[in-house]
mmCIF file of C-alpha atoms in Angstrom:
data_model
loop_
_atom_site.group_PDB
_atom_site.id
_atom_site.type_symbol
_atom_site.label_atom_id
_atom_site.label_comp_id
_atom_site.label_asym_id
_atom_site.label_seq_id
_atom_site.Cartn_x
_atom_site.Cartn_y
_atom_site.Cartn_z
ATOM 1 C CA MET A 1 130.385 12.662 102.141
ATOM 2 C CA GLU A 2 132.020 15.158 99.781
ATOM 3 C CA ASN A 3 135.325 13.292 99.967
ATOM 4 C CA ASP A 4 133.569 10.051 98.952
ATOM 5 C CA LEU A 5 132.123 11.745 95.878
ATOM 6 C CA VAL A 6 135.519 13.076 94.844
ATOM 7 C CA ILE A 7 137.143 9.664 95.258
ATOM 8 C CA SER A 8 134.304 8.065 93.288
ATOM 9 C CA PHE A 9 134.831 10.591 90.522
ATOM 10 C CA HIS A 10 138.565 9.868 90.482
ATOM 11 C CA LEU A 11 137.840 6.137 90.272
ATOM 12 C CA MET A 12 135.553 6.804 87.328
ATOM 13 C CA VAL A 13 138.363 8.713 85.598
ATOM 14 C CA CYS A 14 140.671 5.734 86.247
ATOM 15 C CA VAL A 15 138.147 3.375 84.660
ATOM 16 C CA LEU A 16 137.812 5.711 81.693
ATOM 17 C CA GLU A 17 141.594 5.770 81.238
ATOM 18 C CA PHE A 18 141.724 1.964 81.479
ATOM 19 C CA PHE A 19 139.096 1.452 78.790
ATOM 20 C CA ILE A 20 140.533 4.101 76.477
ATOM 21 C CA ARG A 21 143.935 2.447 76.802
ATOM 22 C CA HIS A 22 142.477 -0.950 75.869
ATOM 23 C CA CYS A 23 140.148 0.311 73.150
ATOM 24 C CA PRO A 24 141.076 -0.197 69.468
ATOM 25 C CA PRO A 25 142.378 3.060 67.970
ATOM 26 C CA SER A 26 139.746 2.999 65.245
ATOM 27 C CA LEU A 27 137.031 3.569 67.864
ATOM 28 C CA LEU A 28 138.743 6.456 69.638
ATOM 29 C CA GLN A 29 138.276 10.154 69.112
ATOM 30 C CA PRO A 30 141.350 11.962 67.723
ATOM 31 C CA LEU A 31 142.080 13.602 71.076
ATOM 32 C CA TYR A 32 142.577 10.216 72.732
ATOM 33 C CA LYS A 33 144.361 8.635 69.756
ATOM 34 C CA SER A 34 147.100 11.225 70.046
ATOM 35 C CA ALA A 35 147.287 10.830 73.830
ATOM 36 C CA ILE A 36 147.942 7.097 73.859
ATOM 37 C CA SER A 37 151.624 6.448 74.389
ATOM 38 C CA THR A 38 153.685 4.713 71.717
ATOM 39 C CA ALA A 39 155.070 2.142 74.132
ATOM 40 C CA GLU A 40 152.937 -0.561 72.548
ATOM 41 C CA SER A 41 154.041 0.144 68.960
ATOM 42 C CA THR A 42 155.231 -2.608 66.640
ATOM 43 C CA PRO A 43 158.967 -3.144 66.204
ATOM 44 C CA THR A 44 160.696 -1.098 63.521
ATOM 45 C CA GLN A 45 162.115 -2.620 60.354
ATOM 46 C CA THR A 46 165.707 -2.374 61.597
ATOM 47 C CA SER A 47 164.848 -4.219 64.786
ATOM 48 C CA ARG A 48 163.217 -6.999 62.724
ATOM 49 C CA ARG A 49 166.381 -7.354 60.634
ATOM 50 C CA ASN A 50 168.754 -7.259 63.582
ATOM 51 C CA PRO A 51 167.031 -8.975 66.481
ATOM 52 C CA THR A 52 170.151 -8.608 68.632
ATOM 53 C CA LYS A 53 169.835 -4.816 68.420
ATOM 54 C CA ALA A 54 166.126 -4.861 69.135
ATOM 55 C CA LYS A 55 165.069 -3.575 72.487
ATOM 56 C CA PRO A 56 163.632 -6.221 74.791
ATOM 57 C CA TYR A 57 159.851 -6.178 75.048
ATOM 58 C CA GLN A 58 158.695 -4.017 77.880
ATOM 59 C CA ALA A 59 155.308 -4.506 79.450
ATOM 60 C CA PRO A 60 153.001 -1.533 78.937
ATOM 61 C CA PRO A 61 153.098 0.895 81.835
ATOM 62 C CA GLU A 62 150.613 0.414 84.643
ATOM 63 C CA VAL A 63 149.421 3.986 84.222
ATOM 64 C CA ASP A 64 149.584 5.740 80.873
ATOM 65 C CA VAL A 65 150.506 9.167 82.235
ATOM 66 C CA GLN A 66 149.958 11.064 78.991
ATOM 67 C CA LEU A 67 146.509 9.552 78.521
ATOM 68 C CA LEU A 68 145.656 10.087 82.191
ATOM 69 C CA GLU A 69 146.624 13.753 81.891
ATOM 70 C CA THR A 70 144.397 14.136 78.829
ATOM 71 C CA VAL A 71 141.431 12.475 80.533
ATOM 72 C CA CYS A 72 141.924 14.593 83.662
ATOM 73 C CA LYS A 73 142.145 17.770 81.595
ATOM 74 C CA GLU A 74 138.913 16.873 79.775
ATOM 75 C CA ASN A 75 137.133 16.210 83.083
ATOM 76 C CA ASN A 76 138.616 19.147 85.027
ATOM 77 C CA CYS A 77 140.293 17.170 87.787
ATOM 78 C CA SER A 78 143.728 17.013 89.364
ATOM 79 C CA VAL A 79 146.164 14.602 87.719
ATOM 80 C CA GLU A 80 148.078 14.034 90.960
ATOM 81 C CA GLU A 81 144.945 13.121 92.912
ATOM 82 C CA VAL A 82 143.797 10.722 90.190
ATOM 83 C CA LYS A 83 147.264 9.112 90.057
ATOM 84 C CA ASN A 84 147.119 8.654 93.821
ATOM 85 C CA VAL A 85 143.690 6.972 93.618
ATOM 86 C CA TYR A 86 144.906 4.849 90.696
ATOM 87 C CA GLN A 87 147.949 3.606 92.596
ATOM 88 C CA THR A 88 146.231 3.076 95.949
ATOM 89 C CA SER A 89 142.804 1.740 94.974
ATOM 90 C CA PHE A 90 142.327 1.078 91.284
ATOM 91 C CA SER A 91 145.502 -0.939 90.710
ATOM 92 C CA ALA A 92 144.540 -3.190 93.651
ATOM 93 C CA PHE A 93 141.125 -3.704 92.053
ATOM 94 C CA LEU A 94 142.738 -4.573 88.710
ATOM 95 C CA ASP A 95 144.987 -7.079 90.465
ATOM 96 C CA SER A 96 142.023 -8.696 92.205
ATOM 97 C CA MET A 97 140.233 -9.050 88.843
ATOM 98 C CA SER A 98 143.412 -10.348 87.147
ATOM 99 C CA LEU A 99 143.350 -7.426 84.722
ATOM 100 C CA SER A 100 146.538 -5.633 85.692
ATOM 101 C CA GLY A 101 148.912 -7.228 83.182
ATOM 102 C CA THR A 102 146.504 -8.356 80.491
ATOM 103 C CA GLN A 103 145.849 -6.654 77.200
ATOM 104 C CA ASP A 104 142.505 -8.348 76.601
ATOM 105 C CA GLN A 105 139.239 -7.748 78.375
ATOM 106 C CA PRO A 106 137.437 -10.699 79.928
ATOM 107 C CA GLN A 107 135.076 -12.445 77.563
ATOM 108 C CA VAL A 108 131.338 -12.112 78.038
ATOM 109 C CA THR A 109 131.022 -15.838 78.700
ATOM 110 C CA ASP A 110 133.552 -15.616 81.540
ATOM 111 C CA LEU A 111 131.695 -12.713 83.103
ATOM 112 C CA SER A 112 128.366 -14.525 82.741
ATOM 113 C CA LYS A 113 129.824 -17.566 84.505
ATOM 114 C CA GLN A 114 130.976 -15.342 87.366
ATOM 115 C CA TYR A 115 127.485 -13.839 87.664
ATOM 116 C CA GLU A 116 125.958 -17.318 87.738
ATOM 117 C CA TYR A 117 128.466 -18.531 90.329
ATOM 118 C CA ILE A 118 128.039 -15.576 92.699
ATOM 119 C CA ARG A 119 124.226 -15.482 92.364
ATOM 120 C CA ASP A 120 124.094 -11.931 93.619
ATOM 121 C CA PHE A 121 122.301 -8.913 92.191
ATOM 122 C CA ASP A 122 122.513 -9.367 88.421
ATOM 123 C CA SER A 123 123.106 -6.045 86.684
ATOM 124 C CA ARG A 124 122.907 -7.716 83.275
ATOM 125 C CA LEU A 125 119.136 -7.403 83.525
ATOM 126 C CA PHE A 126 119.459 -3.642 83.178
ATOM 127 C CA LEU A 127 121.718 -3.868 80.143
ATOM 128 C CA ASP A 128 119.293 -5.611 77.783
ATOM 129 C CA ASN A 129 118.377 -3.350 74.887
ATOM 130 C CA ASP A 130 120.174 -0.368 76.372
ATOM 131 C CA GLU A 131 120.566 2.174 73.572
ATOM 132 C CA THR A 132 123.989 3.274 74.785
ATOM 133 C CA LEU A 133 125.367 -0.255 74.455
ATOM 134 C CA LEU A 134 123.853 -1.143 71.092
ATOM 135 C CA THR A 135 125.413 -0.395 67.758
ATOM 136 C CA PRO A 136 124.137 2.977 66.629
ATOM 137 C CA LYS A 137 121.523 2.808 63.918
ATOM 138 C CA VAL A 138 122.332 4.873 60.894
ATOM 139 C CA GLU A 139 119.335 6.891 59.909
ATOM 140 C CA LEU A 140 118.884 7.055 56.195
ATOM 141 C CA MET A 141 118.331 10.501 54.849
ATOM 142 C CA GLN A 142 115.119 10.578 52.922
ATOM 143 C CA VAL A 143 115.693 11.676 49.395
ATOM 144 C CA GLU A 144 113.334 14.314 48.140
ATOM 145 C CA ARG A 145 110.872 12.514 45.933
ATOM 146 C CA THR A 146 108.804 13.849 43.125
ATOM 147 C CA GLN A 147 105.114 13.559 43.671
ATOM 148 C CA ARG A 148 103.425 10.669 41.981
ATOM 149 C CA LYS A 149 99.954 10.494 40.670
ATOM 150 C CA ASN A 150 97.361 9.211 43.058
ATOM 151 C CA LEU A 151 96.387 5.744 42.131
ATOM 152 C CA PRO A 152 92.645 5.063 42.029
ATOM 153 C CA GLU A 153 92.837 2.455 44.810
ATOM 154 C CA GLU A 154 94.394 4.941 47.197
ATOM 155 C CA ASP A 155 91.919 7.011 49.175
ATOM 156 C CA VAL A 156 93.908 10.108 49.892
ATOM 157 C CA VAL A 157 92.164 13.103 51.363
ATOM 158 C CA LEU A 158 93.443 16.214 49.700
ATOM 159 C CA ILE A 159 93.731 19.172 52.000
ATOM 160 C CA PRO A 160 93.468 22.438 50.105
ATOM 161 C CA PRO A 161 96.242 24.938 50.795
ATOM 162 C CA GLN A 162 95.551 27.359 53.651
ATOM 163 C CA THR A 163 95.080 30.902 52.509
ATOM 164 C CA PRO A 164 94.015 33.839 54.676
ATOM 165 C CA VAL A 165 90.540 33.806 53.109
ATOM 166 C CA ARG A 166 90.117 30.036 53.603
ATOM 167 C CA SER A 167 91.274 30.218 57.255
ATOM 168 C CA ALA A 168 88.781 33.023 57.876
ATOM 169 C CA MET A 169 86.017 30.963 56.249
ATOM 170 C CA ASN A 170 86.930 27.919 58.372
ATOM 171 C CA SER A 171 86.923 29.934 61.589
ATOM 172 C CA ILE A 172 83.416 31.269 60.899
ATOM 173 C CA VAL A 173 81.819 27.903 60.318
#
């Protein structure tokens, strides 16, 4: 039982690494921005001028080791064990989902079609209006306002300020 929990945790770390690797840099925290390898960088100006000297395009690595090390360090787990789970289990899962060599995530419409085709337990029902998946609402700071005069149409009950004498009087009555 304990071994299953550890493997599940390592799979979760693999999924986290996968999504961080495919996430736009503008959405990442600085720790993960610096950990992403530069293998996917754009060609330099000299390589654009001299295409014969440009290095051939290399596919991004299956496992971003630097990012995986950062994620493992943040989650207090062994890098070697997570690499082992990644290579034995998670990469096979990515291959079965046709995600191993792609840079893009599947579109929502494609995933919805798969749910409709399989007709199994539909987890999308639990994702409607989930606060963690929605765009965060920016709360406006209320600016301190000056008090305005009470308009005659407003029926506002004025509560006198509490003083020690008034609180004693109210407790007697």
